[in-house]
GROMACS .gro file of C-alpha atoms in nm:
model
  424
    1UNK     CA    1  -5.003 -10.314   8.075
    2UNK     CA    2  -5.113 -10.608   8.253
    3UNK     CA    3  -4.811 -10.520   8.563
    4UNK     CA    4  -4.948 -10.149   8.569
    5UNK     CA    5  -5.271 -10.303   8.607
    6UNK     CA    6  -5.186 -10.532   8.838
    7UNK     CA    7  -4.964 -10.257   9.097
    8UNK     CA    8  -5.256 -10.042   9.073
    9UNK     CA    9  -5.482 -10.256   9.182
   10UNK     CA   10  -5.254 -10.369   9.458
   11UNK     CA   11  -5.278 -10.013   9.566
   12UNK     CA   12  -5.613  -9.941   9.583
   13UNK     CA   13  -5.721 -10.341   9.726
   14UNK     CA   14  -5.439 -10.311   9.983
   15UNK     CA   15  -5.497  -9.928  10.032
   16UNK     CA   16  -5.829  -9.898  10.094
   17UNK     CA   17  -5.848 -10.204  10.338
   18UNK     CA   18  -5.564 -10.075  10.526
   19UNK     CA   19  -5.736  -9.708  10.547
   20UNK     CA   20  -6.030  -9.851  10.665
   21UNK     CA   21  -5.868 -10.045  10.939
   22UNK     CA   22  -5.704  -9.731  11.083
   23UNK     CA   23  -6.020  -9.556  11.042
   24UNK     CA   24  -6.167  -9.773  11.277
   25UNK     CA   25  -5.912  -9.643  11.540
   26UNK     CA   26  -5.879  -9.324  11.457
   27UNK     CA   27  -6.285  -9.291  11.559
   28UNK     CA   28  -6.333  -9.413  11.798
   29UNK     CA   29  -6.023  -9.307  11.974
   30UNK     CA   30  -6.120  -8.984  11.881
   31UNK     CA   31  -6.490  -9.081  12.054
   32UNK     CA   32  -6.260  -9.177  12.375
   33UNK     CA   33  -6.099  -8.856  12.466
   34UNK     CA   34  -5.759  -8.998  12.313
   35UNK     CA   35  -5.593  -8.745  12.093
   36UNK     CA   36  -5.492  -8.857  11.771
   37UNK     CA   37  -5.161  -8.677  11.658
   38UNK     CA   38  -5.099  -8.812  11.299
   39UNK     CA   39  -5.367  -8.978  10.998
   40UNK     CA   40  -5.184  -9.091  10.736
   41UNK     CA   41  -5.276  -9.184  10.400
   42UNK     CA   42  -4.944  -9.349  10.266
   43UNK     CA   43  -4.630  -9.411  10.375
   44UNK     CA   44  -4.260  -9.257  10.397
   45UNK     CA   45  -4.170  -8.898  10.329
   46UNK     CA   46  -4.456  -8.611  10.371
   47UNK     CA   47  -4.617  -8.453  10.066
   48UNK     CA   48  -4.880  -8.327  10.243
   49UNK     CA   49  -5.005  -8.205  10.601
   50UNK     CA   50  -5.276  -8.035  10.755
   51UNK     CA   51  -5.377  -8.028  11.132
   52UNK     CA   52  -5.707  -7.946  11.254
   53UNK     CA   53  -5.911  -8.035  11.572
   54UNK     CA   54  -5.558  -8.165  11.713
   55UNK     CA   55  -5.492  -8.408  11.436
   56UNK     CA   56  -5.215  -8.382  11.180
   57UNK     CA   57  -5.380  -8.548  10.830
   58UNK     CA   58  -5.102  -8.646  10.632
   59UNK     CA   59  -5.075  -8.771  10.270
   60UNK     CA   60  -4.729  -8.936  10.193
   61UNK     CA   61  -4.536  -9.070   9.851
   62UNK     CA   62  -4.546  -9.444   9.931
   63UNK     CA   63  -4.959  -9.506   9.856
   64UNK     CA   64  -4.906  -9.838  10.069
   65UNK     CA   65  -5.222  -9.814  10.332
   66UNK     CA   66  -5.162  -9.546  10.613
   67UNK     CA   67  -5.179  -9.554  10.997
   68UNK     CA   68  -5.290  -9.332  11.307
   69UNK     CA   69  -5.069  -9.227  11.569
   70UNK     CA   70  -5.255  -9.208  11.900
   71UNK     CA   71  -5.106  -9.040  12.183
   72UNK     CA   72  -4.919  -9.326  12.439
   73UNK     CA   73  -5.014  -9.578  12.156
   74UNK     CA   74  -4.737  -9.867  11.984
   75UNK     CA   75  -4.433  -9.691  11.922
   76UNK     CA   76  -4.556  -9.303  11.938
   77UNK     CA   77  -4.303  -9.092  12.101
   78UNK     CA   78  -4.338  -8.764  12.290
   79UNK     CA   79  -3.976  -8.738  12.454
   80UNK     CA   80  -3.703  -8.423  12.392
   81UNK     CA   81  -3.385  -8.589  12.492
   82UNK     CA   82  -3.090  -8.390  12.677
   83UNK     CA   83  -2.902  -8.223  12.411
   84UNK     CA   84  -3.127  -8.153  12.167
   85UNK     CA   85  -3.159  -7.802  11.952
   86UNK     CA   86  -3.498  -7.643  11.943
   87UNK     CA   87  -3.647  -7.340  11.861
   88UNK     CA   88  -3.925  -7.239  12.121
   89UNK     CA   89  -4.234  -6.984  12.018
   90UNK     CA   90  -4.388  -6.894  12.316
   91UNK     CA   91  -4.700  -6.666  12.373
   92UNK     CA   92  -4.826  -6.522  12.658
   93UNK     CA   93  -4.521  -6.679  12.843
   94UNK     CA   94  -4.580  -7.056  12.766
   95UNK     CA   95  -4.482  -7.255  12.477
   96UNK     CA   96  -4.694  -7.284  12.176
   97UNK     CA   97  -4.454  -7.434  11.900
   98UNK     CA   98  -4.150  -7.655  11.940
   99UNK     CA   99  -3.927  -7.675  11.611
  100UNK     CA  100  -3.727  -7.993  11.566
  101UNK     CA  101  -3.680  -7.948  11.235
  102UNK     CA  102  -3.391  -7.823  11.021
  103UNK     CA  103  -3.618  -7.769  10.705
  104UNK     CA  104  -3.838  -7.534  10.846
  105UNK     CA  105  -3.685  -7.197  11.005
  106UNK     CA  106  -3.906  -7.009  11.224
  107UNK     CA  107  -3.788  -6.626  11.252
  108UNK     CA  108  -3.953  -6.580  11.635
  109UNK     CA  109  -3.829  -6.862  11.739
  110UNK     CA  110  -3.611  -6.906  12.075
  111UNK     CA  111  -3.320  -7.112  12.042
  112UNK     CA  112  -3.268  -7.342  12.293
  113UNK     CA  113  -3.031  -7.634  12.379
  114UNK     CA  114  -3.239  -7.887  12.606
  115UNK     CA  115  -3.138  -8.028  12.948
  116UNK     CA  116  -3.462  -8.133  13.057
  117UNK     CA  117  -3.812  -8.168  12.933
  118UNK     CA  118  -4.148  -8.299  13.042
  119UNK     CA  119  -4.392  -8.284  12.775
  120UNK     CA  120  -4.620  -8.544  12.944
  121UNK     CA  121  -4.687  -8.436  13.359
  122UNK     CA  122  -4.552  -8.110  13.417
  123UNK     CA  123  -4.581  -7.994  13.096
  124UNK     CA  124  -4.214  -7.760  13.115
  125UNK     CA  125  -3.907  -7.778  12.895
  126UNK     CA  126  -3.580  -7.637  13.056
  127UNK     CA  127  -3.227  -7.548  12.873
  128UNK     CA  128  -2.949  -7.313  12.759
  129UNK     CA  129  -3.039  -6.992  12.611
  130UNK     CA  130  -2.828  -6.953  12.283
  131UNK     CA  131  -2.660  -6.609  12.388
  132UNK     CA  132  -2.722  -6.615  12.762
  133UNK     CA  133  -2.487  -6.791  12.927
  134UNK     CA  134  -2.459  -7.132  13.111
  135UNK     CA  135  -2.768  -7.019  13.280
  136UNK     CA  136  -3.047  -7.217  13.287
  137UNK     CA  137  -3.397  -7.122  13.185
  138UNK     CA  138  -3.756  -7.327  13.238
  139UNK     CA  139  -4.027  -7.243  13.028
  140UNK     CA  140  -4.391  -7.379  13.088
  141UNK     CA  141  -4.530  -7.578  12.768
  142UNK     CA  142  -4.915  -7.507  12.706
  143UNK     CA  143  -5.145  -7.777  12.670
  144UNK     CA  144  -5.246  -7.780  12.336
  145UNK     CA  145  -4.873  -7.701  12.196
  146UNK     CA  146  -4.719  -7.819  11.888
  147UNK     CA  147  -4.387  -7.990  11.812
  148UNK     CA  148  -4.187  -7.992  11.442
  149UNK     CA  149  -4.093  -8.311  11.390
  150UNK     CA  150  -3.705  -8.362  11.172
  151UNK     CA  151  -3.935  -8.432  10.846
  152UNK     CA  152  -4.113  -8.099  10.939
  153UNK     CA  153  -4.465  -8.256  11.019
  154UNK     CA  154  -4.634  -8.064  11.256
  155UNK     CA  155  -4.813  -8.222  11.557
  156UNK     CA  156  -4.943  -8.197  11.897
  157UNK     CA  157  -4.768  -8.294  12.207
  158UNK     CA  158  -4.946  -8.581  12.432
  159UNK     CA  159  -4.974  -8.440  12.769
  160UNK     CA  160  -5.121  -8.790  13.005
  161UNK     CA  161  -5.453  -8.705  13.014
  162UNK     CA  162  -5.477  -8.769  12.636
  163UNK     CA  163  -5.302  -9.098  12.633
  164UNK     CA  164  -5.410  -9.412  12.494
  165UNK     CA  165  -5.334  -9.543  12.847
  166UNK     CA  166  -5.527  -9.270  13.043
  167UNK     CA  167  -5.898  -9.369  12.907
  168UNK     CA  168  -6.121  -9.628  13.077
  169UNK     CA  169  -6.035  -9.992  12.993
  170UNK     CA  170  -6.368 -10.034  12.827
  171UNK     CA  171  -6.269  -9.732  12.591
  172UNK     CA  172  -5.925  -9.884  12.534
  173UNK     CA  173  -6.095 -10.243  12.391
  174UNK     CA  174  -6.358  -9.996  12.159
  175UNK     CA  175  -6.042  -9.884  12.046
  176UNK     CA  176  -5.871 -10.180  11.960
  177UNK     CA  177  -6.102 -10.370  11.835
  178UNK     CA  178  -6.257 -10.079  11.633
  179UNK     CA  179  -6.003 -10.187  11.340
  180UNK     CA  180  -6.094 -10.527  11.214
  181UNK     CA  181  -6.499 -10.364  11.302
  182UNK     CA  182  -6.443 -10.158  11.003
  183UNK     CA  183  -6.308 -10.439  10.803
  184UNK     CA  184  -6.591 -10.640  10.888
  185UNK     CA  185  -6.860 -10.308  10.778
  186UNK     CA  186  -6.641 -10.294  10.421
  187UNK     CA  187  -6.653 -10.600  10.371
  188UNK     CA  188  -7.015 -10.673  10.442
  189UNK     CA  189  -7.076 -10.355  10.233
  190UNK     CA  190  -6.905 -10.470   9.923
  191UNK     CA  191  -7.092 -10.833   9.949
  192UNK     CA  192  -7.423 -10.684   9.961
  193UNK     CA  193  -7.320 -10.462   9.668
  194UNK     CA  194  -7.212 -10.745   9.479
  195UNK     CA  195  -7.546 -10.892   9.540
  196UNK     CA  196  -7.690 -10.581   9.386
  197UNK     CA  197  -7.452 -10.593   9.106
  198UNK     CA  198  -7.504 -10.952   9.011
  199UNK     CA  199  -7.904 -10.845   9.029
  200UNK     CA  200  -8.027 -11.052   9.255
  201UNK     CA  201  -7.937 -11.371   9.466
  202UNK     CA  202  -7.862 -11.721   9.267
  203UNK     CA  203  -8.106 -11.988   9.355
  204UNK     CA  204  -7.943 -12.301   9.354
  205UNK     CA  205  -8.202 -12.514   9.532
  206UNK     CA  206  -8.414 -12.526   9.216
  207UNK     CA  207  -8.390 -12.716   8.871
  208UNK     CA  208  -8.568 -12.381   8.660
  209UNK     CA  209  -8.290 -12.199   8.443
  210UNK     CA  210  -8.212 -11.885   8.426
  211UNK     CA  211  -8.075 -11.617   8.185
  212UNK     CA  212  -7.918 -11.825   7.885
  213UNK     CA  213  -7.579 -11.703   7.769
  214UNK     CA  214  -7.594 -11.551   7.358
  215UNK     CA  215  -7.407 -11.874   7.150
  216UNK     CA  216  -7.366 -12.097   7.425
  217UNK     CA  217  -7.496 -12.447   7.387
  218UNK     CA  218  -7.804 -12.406   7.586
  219UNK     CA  219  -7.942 -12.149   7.358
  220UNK     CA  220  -7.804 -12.393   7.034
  221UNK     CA  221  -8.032 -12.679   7.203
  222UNK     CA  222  -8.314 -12.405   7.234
  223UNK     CA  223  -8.364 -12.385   7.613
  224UNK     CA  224  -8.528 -12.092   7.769
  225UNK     CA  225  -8.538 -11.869   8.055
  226UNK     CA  226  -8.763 -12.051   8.356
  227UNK     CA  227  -8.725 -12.394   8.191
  228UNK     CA  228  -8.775 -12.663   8.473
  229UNK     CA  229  -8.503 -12.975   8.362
  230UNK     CA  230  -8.631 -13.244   8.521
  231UNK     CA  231  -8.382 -13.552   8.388
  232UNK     CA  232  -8.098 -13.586   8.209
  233UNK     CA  233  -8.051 -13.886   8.032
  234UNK     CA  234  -8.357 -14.064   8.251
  235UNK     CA  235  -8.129 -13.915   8.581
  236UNK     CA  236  -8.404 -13.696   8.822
  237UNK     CA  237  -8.242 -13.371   8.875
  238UNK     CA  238  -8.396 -13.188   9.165
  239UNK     CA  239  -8.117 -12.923   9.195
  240UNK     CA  240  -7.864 -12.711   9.027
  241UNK     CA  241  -7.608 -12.933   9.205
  242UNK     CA  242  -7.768 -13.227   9.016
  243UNK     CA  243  -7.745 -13.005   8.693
  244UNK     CA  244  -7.399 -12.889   8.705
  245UNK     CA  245  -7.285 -13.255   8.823
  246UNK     CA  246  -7.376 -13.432   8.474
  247UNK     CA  247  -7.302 -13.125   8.273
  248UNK     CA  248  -6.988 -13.084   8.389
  249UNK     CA  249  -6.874 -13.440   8.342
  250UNK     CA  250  -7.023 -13.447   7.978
  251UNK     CA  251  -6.779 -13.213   7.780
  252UNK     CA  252  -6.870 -13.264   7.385
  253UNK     CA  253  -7.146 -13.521   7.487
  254UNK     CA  254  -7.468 -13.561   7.361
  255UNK     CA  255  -7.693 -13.514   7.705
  256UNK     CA  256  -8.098 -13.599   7.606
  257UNK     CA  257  -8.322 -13.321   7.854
  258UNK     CA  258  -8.627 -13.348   7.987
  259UNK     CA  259  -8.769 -12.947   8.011
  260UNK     CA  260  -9.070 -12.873   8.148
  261UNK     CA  261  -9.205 -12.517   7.975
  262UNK     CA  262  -9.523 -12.401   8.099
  263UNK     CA  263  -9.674 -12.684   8.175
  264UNK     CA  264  -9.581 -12.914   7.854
  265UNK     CA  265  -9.300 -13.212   7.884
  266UNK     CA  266  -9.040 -13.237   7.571
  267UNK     CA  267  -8.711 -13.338   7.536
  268UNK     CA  268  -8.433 -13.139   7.405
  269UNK     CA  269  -8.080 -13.261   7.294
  270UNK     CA  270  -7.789 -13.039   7.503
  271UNK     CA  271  -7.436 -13.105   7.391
  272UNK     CA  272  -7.200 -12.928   7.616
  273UNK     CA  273  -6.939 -12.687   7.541
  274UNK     CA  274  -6.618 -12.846   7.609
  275UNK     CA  275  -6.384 -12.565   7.880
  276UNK     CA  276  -6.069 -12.604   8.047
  277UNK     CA  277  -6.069 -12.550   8.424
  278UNK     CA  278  -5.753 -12.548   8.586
  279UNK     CA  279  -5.613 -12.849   8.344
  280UNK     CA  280  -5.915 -13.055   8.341
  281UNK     CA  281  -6.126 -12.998   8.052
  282UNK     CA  282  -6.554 -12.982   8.186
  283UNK     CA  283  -6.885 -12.922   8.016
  284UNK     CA  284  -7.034 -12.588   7.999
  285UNK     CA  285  -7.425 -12.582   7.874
  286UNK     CA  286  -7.403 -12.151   7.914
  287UNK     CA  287  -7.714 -12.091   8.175
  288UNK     CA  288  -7.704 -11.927   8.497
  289UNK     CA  289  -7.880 -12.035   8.784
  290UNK     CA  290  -8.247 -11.806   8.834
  291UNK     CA  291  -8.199 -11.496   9.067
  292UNK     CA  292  -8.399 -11.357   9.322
  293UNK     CA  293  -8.422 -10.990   9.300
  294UNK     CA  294  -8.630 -10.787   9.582
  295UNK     CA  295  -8.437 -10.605   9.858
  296UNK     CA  296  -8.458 -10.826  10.141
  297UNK     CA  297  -8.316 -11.127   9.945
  298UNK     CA  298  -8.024 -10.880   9.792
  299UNK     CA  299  -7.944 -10.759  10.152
  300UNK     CA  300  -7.947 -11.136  10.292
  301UNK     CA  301  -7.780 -11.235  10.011
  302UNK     CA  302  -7.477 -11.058  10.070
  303UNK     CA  303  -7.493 -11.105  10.463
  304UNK     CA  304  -7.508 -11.451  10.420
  305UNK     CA  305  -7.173 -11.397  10.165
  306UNK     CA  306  -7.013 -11.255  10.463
  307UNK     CA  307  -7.105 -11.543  10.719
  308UNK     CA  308  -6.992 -11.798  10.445
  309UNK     CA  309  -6.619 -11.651  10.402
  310UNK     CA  310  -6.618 -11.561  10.776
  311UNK     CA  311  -6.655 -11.935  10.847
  312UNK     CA  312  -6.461 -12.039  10.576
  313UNK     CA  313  -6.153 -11.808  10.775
  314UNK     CA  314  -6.231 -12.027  11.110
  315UNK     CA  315  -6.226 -12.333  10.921
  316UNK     CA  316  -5.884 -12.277  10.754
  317UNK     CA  317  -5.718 -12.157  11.129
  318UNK     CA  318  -5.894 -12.468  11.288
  319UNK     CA  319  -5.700 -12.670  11.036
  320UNK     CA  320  -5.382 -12.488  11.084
  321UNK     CA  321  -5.421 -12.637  11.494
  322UNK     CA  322  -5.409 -12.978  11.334
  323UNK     CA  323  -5.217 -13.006  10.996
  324UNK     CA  324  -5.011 -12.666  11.020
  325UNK     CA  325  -4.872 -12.584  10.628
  326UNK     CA  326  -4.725 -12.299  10.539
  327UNK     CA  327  -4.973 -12.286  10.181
  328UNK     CA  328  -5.287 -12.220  10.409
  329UNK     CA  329  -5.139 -11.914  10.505
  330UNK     CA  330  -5.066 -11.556  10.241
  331UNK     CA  331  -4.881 -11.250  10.295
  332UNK     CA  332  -4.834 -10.965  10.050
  333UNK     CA  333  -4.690 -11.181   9.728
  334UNK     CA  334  -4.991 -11.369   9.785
  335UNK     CA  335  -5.245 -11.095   9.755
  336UNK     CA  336  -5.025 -10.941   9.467
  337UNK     CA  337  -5.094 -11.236   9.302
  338UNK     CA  338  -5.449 -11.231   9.387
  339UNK     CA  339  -5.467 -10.860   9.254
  340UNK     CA  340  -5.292 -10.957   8.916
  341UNK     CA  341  -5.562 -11.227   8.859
  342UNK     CA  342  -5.864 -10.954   8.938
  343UNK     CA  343  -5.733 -10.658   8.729
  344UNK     CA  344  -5.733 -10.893   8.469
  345UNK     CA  345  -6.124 -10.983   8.524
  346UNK     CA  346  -6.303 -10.684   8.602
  347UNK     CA  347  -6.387 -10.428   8.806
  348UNK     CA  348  -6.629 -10.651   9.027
  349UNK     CA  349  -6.352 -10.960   9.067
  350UNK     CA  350  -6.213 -10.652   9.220
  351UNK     CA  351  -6.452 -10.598   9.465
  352UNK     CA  352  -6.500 -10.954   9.578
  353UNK     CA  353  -6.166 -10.976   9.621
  354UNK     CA  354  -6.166 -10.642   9.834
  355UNK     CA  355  -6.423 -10.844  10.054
  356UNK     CA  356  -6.252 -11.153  10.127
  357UNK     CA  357  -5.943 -10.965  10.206
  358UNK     CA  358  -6.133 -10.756  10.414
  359UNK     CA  359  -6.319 -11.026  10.664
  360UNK     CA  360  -5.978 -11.221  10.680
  361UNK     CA  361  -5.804 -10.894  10.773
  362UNK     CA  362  -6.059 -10.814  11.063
  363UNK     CA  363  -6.049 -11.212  11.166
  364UNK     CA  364  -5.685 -11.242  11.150
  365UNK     CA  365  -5.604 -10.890  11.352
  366UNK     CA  366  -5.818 -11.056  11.633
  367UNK     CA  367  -5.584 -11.354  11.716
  368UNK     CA  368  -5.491 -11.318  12.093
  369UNK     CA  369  -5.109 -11.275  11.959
  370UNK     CA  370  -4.915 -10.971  12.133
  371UNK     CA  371  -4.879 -10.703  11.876
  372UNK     CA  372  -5.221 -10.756  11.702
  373UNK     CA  373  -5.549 -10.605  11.789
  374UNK     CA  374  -5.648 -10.905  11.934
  375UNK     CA  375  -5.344 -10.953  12.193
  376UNK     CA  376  -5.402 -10.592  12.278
  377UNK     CA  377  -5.740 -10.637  12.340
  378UNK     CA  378  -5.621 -10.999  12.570
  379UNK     CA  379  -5.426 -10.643  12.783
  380UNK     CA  380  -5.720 -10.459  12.813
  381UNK     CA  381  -5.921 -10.757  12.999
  382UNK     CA  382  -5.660 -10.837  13.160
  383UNK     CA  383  -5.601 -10.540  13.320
  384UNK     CA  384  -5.965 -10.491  13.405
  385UNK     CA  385  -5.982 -10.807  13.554
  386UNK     CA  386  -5.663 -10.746  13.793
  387UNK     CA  387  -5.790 -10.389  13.833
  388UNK     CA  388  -5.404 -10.230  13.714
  389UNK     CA  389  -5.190 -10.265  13.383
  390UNK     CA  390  -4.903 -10.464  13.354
  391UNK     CA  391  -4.580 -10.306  13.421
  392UNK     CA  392  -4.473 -10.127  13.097
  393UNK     CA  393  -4.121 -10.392  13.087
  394UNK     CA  394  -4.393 -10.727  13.128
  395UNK     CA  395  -4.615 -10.536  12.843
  396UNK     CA  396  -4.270 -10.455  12.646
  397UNK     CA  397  -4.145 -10.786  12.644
  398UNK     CA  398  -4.476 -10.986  12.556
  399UNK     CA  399  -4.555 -10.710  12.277
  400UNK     CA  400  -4.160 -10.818  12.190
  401UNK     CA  401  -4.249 -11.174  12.163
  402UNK     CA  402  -4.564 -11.135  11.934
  403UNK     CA  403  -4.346 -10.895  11.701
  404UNK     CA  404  -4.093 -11.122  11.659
  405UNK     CA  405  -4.362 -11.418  11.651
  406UNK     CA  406  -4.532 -11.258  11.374
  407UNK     CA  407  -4.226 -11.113  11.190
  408UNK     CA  408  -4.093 -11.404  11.143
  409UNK     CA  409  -4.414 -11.597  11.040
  410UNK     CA  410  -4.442 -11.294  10.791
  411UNK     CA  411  -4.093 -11.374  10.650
  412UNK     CA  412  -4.139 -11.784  10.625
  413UNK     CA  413  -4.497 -11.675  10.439
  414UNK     CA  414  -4.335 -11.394  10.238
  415UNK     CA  415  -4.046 -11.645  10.082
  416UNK     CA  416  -4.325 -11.956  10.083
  417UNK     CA  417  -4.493 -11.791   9.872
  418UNK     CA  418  -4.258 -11.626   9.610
  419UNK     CA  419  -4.173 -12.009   9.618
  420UNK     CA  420  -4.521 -12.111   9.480
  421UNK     CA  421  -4.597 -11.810   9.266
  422UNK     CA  422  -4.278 -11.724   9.061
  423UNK     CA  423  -4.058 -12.046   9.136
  424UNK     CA  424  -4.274 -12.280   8.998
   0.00000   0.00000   0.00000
């Protein structure tokens, strides 16, 4: 139970951060004039597809994230090499479907046996007639036209002036960095709604208690709700950092309070429940800290959730610049790990962990590193600073380096940390 718990709450954690992500793209690409051929929810072989306004929505077995496929864009292809075997539908004397596709037989199709094709600038597609000789026939390609692909998903050819490549530089950089945006909007969204869902914001700056845990040892020393503590054993305590300090080091320990209940001084005897905490055992008196529940401290609250683990991101790569370790760093065991410990606490460990994941994945797909949105984005300016792209083999080979770069750091993380989590 616990490992069916744990996959499918891989699924959804990974899933939904992934689809969000691609979202992003698939937006404001759309926004940009740039056609976007394939969404995909999942990955591998196609259970599903339906196309509408140009775009081929996709569900498929593997329910491991998704992607978009933007026309010019990564490794989308749009070529008909020499030799191939279509079957051409045309109407009105241009082509309107191209069938690559062995599973799917279409009855008015044309066969055709391709020596040339230019699905891109002129827009034609030339080849033997099955039937008709060694003569050669050219047949324009209309705009909007389809092509079968060998799994028999159905999508739209990418003439140039849809291309990732054909929109304004400025459009290209929305683009890119519209991915880790939307990580950045989920995860914000899911720290304000843990806000909401924990009622309010904690107040830690404070020595006043709040709600008081059923059986716990503050409610056996008879503590209430709104009780200033003052001192422990003759100590001030001005805080909750002051509270928890003594507390915690005082498992099974007579502590002697001073409480301060509307307006009267008395002294109350608090003897910690004794926890373990990661091997150490530590006092536990059973209060929470007091909450503050309007609106504007709920949606600060959460914003100021998302600064913290933003900066706590920064802090971790600043430390990698100076003591670089392998253990600061987590790939997919890691966050399987991570998802095994949530499903096992609730539905909103769940959702925190959703919104941690979620600000490192926007942070960390924003390096400068060819291959990630980031390095892309590094293109982009670039480009609009020299006023013209690099040539496609200087853009191949640095998009080569960062894929191999950031394979193999995947691989060193990957085996680092089955090391740490099932080697131990």
């Amino acid at each position: 139970m616990n490992i069916a718990s744990t996959i499918v709450t891989f699924i959804f954690v990974f899933g939904v951060l992934v689809i969000f992500h691609e979202f992003g793209h698939f937006y404001f690409a759309k926004k940009s004039g740039i056609l976007v051929r394939e969404f995909s929810v999942g990955m591998g072989p196609k259970i599903f597809s339906r196309q509408k306004n140009g775009t081929t929505y996709t569900i498929r077995w593997l329910p491991l994230g998704g992607y978009v496929r933007m026309a010019g864009w990564g490794e989308d292809e749009n070529t008909l090499p020499a030799g191939s075997n279509v079957g051409l539908v045309l109407k009105d004397e241009k082509v309107q479907r191209i069938n690559l596709s062995d599973k799917i037989q279409l009855t008015d199709a044309l066969p055709l046996e391709v020596t040339n094709a230019d699905l891109e600038k002129d827009l034609k597609i030339s080849g033997f007639v099955y039937g008709q000789g060694e003569q050669v026939f050219t047949y324009p390609v209309a705009h909007d036209a389809t092509i079968i692909e060998q799994d028999g998903t159905e999508i739209r050819i990418a003439p140039i002036d849809v291309q990732m490549q054909s929109a304004k530089v400025w459009q290209r950089i929305l683009v890119n960095f519209a991915g880790p945006l939307n990580n950045f909007i989920l995860s914000l969204v899911l720290f304000i709604a843990l806000v909401f869902i924990q009622g309010g914001v904690q107040v830690t700056n404070t020595n006043l208690v709040g709600e008081i845990q059923a059986n716990s040892a503050a409610e056996v020393a008879g503590l209430k709700e709104n009780d200033a503590i003052t001192a422990i054993d003759g100590t001030k305590i001005t805080d909750w950092q002051d509270l928890t300090a003594i507390v915690s080091q005082s498992p099974d320990t007579p502590l002697q309070l001073t409480v301060q209940r509307n307006g009267q001084t008395q002294e109350v005897t608090l003897i910690p429940e004794p926890v373990e905490q990661d091997g150490v055992v530590v006092g536990k008196m059973g209060v929470a800290a007091p909450l503050k529940t309007d609106l504007t401290s709920k949606l600060s609250g959460g914003f100021h959730l998302f600064i913290d683990n933003s900066l706590a991101i920064f802090k971790v790569l600043g430390s990698l610049l100076t003591d670089f370790s392998l253990d600061k760093l987590g790939g997919p065991v890691m966050m399987f790990q991570y998802s095994s410990q949530a499903a096992q606490s609730g539905f909103t460990t769940i959702l925190a962990l959703m919104a941690i994941l979620s600000v490192n994945l926007g942070i960390m797909n924003l390096l400068p590193i060819p291959a990630l949105d980031g390095g892309k984005i590094v293109l982009n300016v670039i480009e609009g600073i020299r006023g013209k792209p690099l040539s496609p083999e200087k853009e191949g080979i640095v998009t080569l380096i960062g894929f191999v770069f950031m394979f193999g750091l995947m691989i060193l993380v990957t085996f680092n940390d089955i090391s740490r989590y099932f080697m131990k």
